[in-house]
Amino acid sequence: MAANLSFNASLNTVRESYESMKEKVQPYARVLAARAKNRPTSQSFIANLTDDFLEFHGDRRFGDDGAIIAGIARINDLPVTVIGIEKGITLQESIKRNFGAAHPEGYRKALRLMKQAEKFNRPVLCIVDTSGAYCGIGAEERGQGQAIAENLMEMMTLKTPVISLLIGEGGSGGALALAVADQVWMMENSVYSVISPEGCASILWKDSQKMQEAAEHLKLTAQDLFEMGVVERVIPESSAKEFDKVYALLKTMLYDSFQSAMQKPTDELVAKRYQRFRQMGIN
Amino acid sequence: MLEKRLFRKPKNELEHQENGRQNQPSVPDDLYLSCPECKQTMLKSDMEDNGFVCPKCDYHFKIVARQRIALLTDPNSFHEIDAELSPSNLLNFPGYDEKLVKAQQESGELEGVICGTAAIGGYPVALFVMDPGFILGSMGTIVGEKITRLFEYAAAHQLPVIGYTVSGGARMQEGILSLMQMAKTSGAVKLHSDAGLLYVTVLTNPTTGGVTASFGMEGDIILAEPKALVAFAGPRVIEQTIRQKLPSGFQRAEFLLEKGFVDAIVHRNEQKQYLTTLLKLHQKGAM
């Protein structure tokens, strides 16, 4: 296992694989890969990256949202809070999890556990995989916009390290609500976008079939976003069969990053997080 | 094709005369308008003199940012900040350059938000007002940057912020960078809030998407104009998702008030007085 890879070695692997990725796969092919049915979901990541995971439920205000799995666990000897958007594996489970489209109570559960992480000085790992926050009557009635807004605001000054990992789809505000972090990492075949390519094509060109073109222009692949400085790392995936190796590398990277972030004064951490987003979109 | 022609009404010579009535008295198109709510016809100037509100049914018409600022702030008190910031086509998105030029020409503004300092009822404030006409009030990087700068300025100068929102959401032609403005502006709101300063949002029709889900809903006090649509996902998107018609009044300001998401609904012509009182009540020390 590669669990004992040194931090530098793992970083080099990331760089090398990033170079090889540069010969472009079509962006829309990445979108399809990110949505693929057999793709590991948050549960697999939690199972493979952490031990002793205890899931906690509910937002203490309205209910429990199955689209978000949250709790505490450890990465090696480090206790962490883990929050993942879960699409579900079987159809039955996916229905229970609303296909990974969270309601306001999901985002409020996430924030509750982040505040708890702050209190107990635990770093937070967010795992993002959603086509977007749910668009429905209940979600609107209970303030989907307000819930996301509050997460953005509170995460910005959360006094504990936060890393967000995008593992599949990063759909707009619903993804960002768990991605105001010190570092944002993306799996090689994940995407992150302000709107789905289909939505973009249908609004701009009244033709949802132009999604391939839209995917290209939106710059939503991990590689594009890395080049733009929107994400810090792209995690190479190799083949699905070898996902064990990916987990091992990822676990080392997370452990090392959290350990070094825990050494820093929280004020510095929070100031850097502010700057991370502050400089986005300035020429 | 043939059937269509069969049923076409034969042309009537007399009908043609209609176009020829050149010397009939007529009114310029833009002198009158009809209210989309109560369908009454009114003089445009009457509507404008009434704060762009229908004098018959109180329907709040769209109002461009400059006019709103003129209505709201004390005479000659508004000083614009960052007026020179102008958007560019960061991702080389097709058609975006043309869209920007058109929006700039039509609105006379460089971007869809105007920021500055002003006095309202004698109280100094930092103010941002979004423009409904500029690419549907969408939030791109410059909108995010201007609002962020305003909050930073207000925090540094101990000023409250009054913010008027109207938006179709994040501007997709700027891709992920426009999404990031939600986080960026939220960070600036938090910075300002942690300095113990007041932020009041006034949600106007329509406020949706990324603006609702960031600085729109982050005010200490959240006000809305009557009947304003305020949503995360707009009604059309929801109807497409759930495949059923939405009840009438869904996502209107009155609905949000009932559900607990706005503090008060304030008629446009009462906002200046309302904000003045609000500002007065937030002055430090005894009145």
PDB file of C-alpha atoms in Angstrom, chain A residues 11 19 30 89 129 148 195 218 242 259:
ATOM      1  CA  LEU A  11       2.733  15.611  -4.632  1.00  0.00           C
ATOM      2  CA  GLU A  19       0.983  16.534 -17.062  1.00  0.00           C
ATOM      3  CA  ARG A  30     -15.456  14.182 -17.994  1.00  0.00           C
ATOM      4  CA  ILE A  89     -25.643   3.350  -4.903  1.00  0.00           C
ATOM      5  CA  ASP A 129     -20.906  15.122  -5.224  1.00  0.00           C
ATOM      6  CA  ILE A 148     -26.536  28.034   1.345  1.00  0.00           C
ATOM      7  CA  ILE A 195     -24.449  25.503 -14.253  1.00  0.00           C
ATOM      8  CA  LEU A 218     -17.644  26.573 -19.094  1.00  0.00           C
ATOM      9  CA  GLU A 242      -7.114   0.490  -8.780  1.00  0.00           C
ATOM     10  CA  GLN A 259      -1.631  17.890  10.355  1.00  0.00           C
TER      11      GLN A 259
END
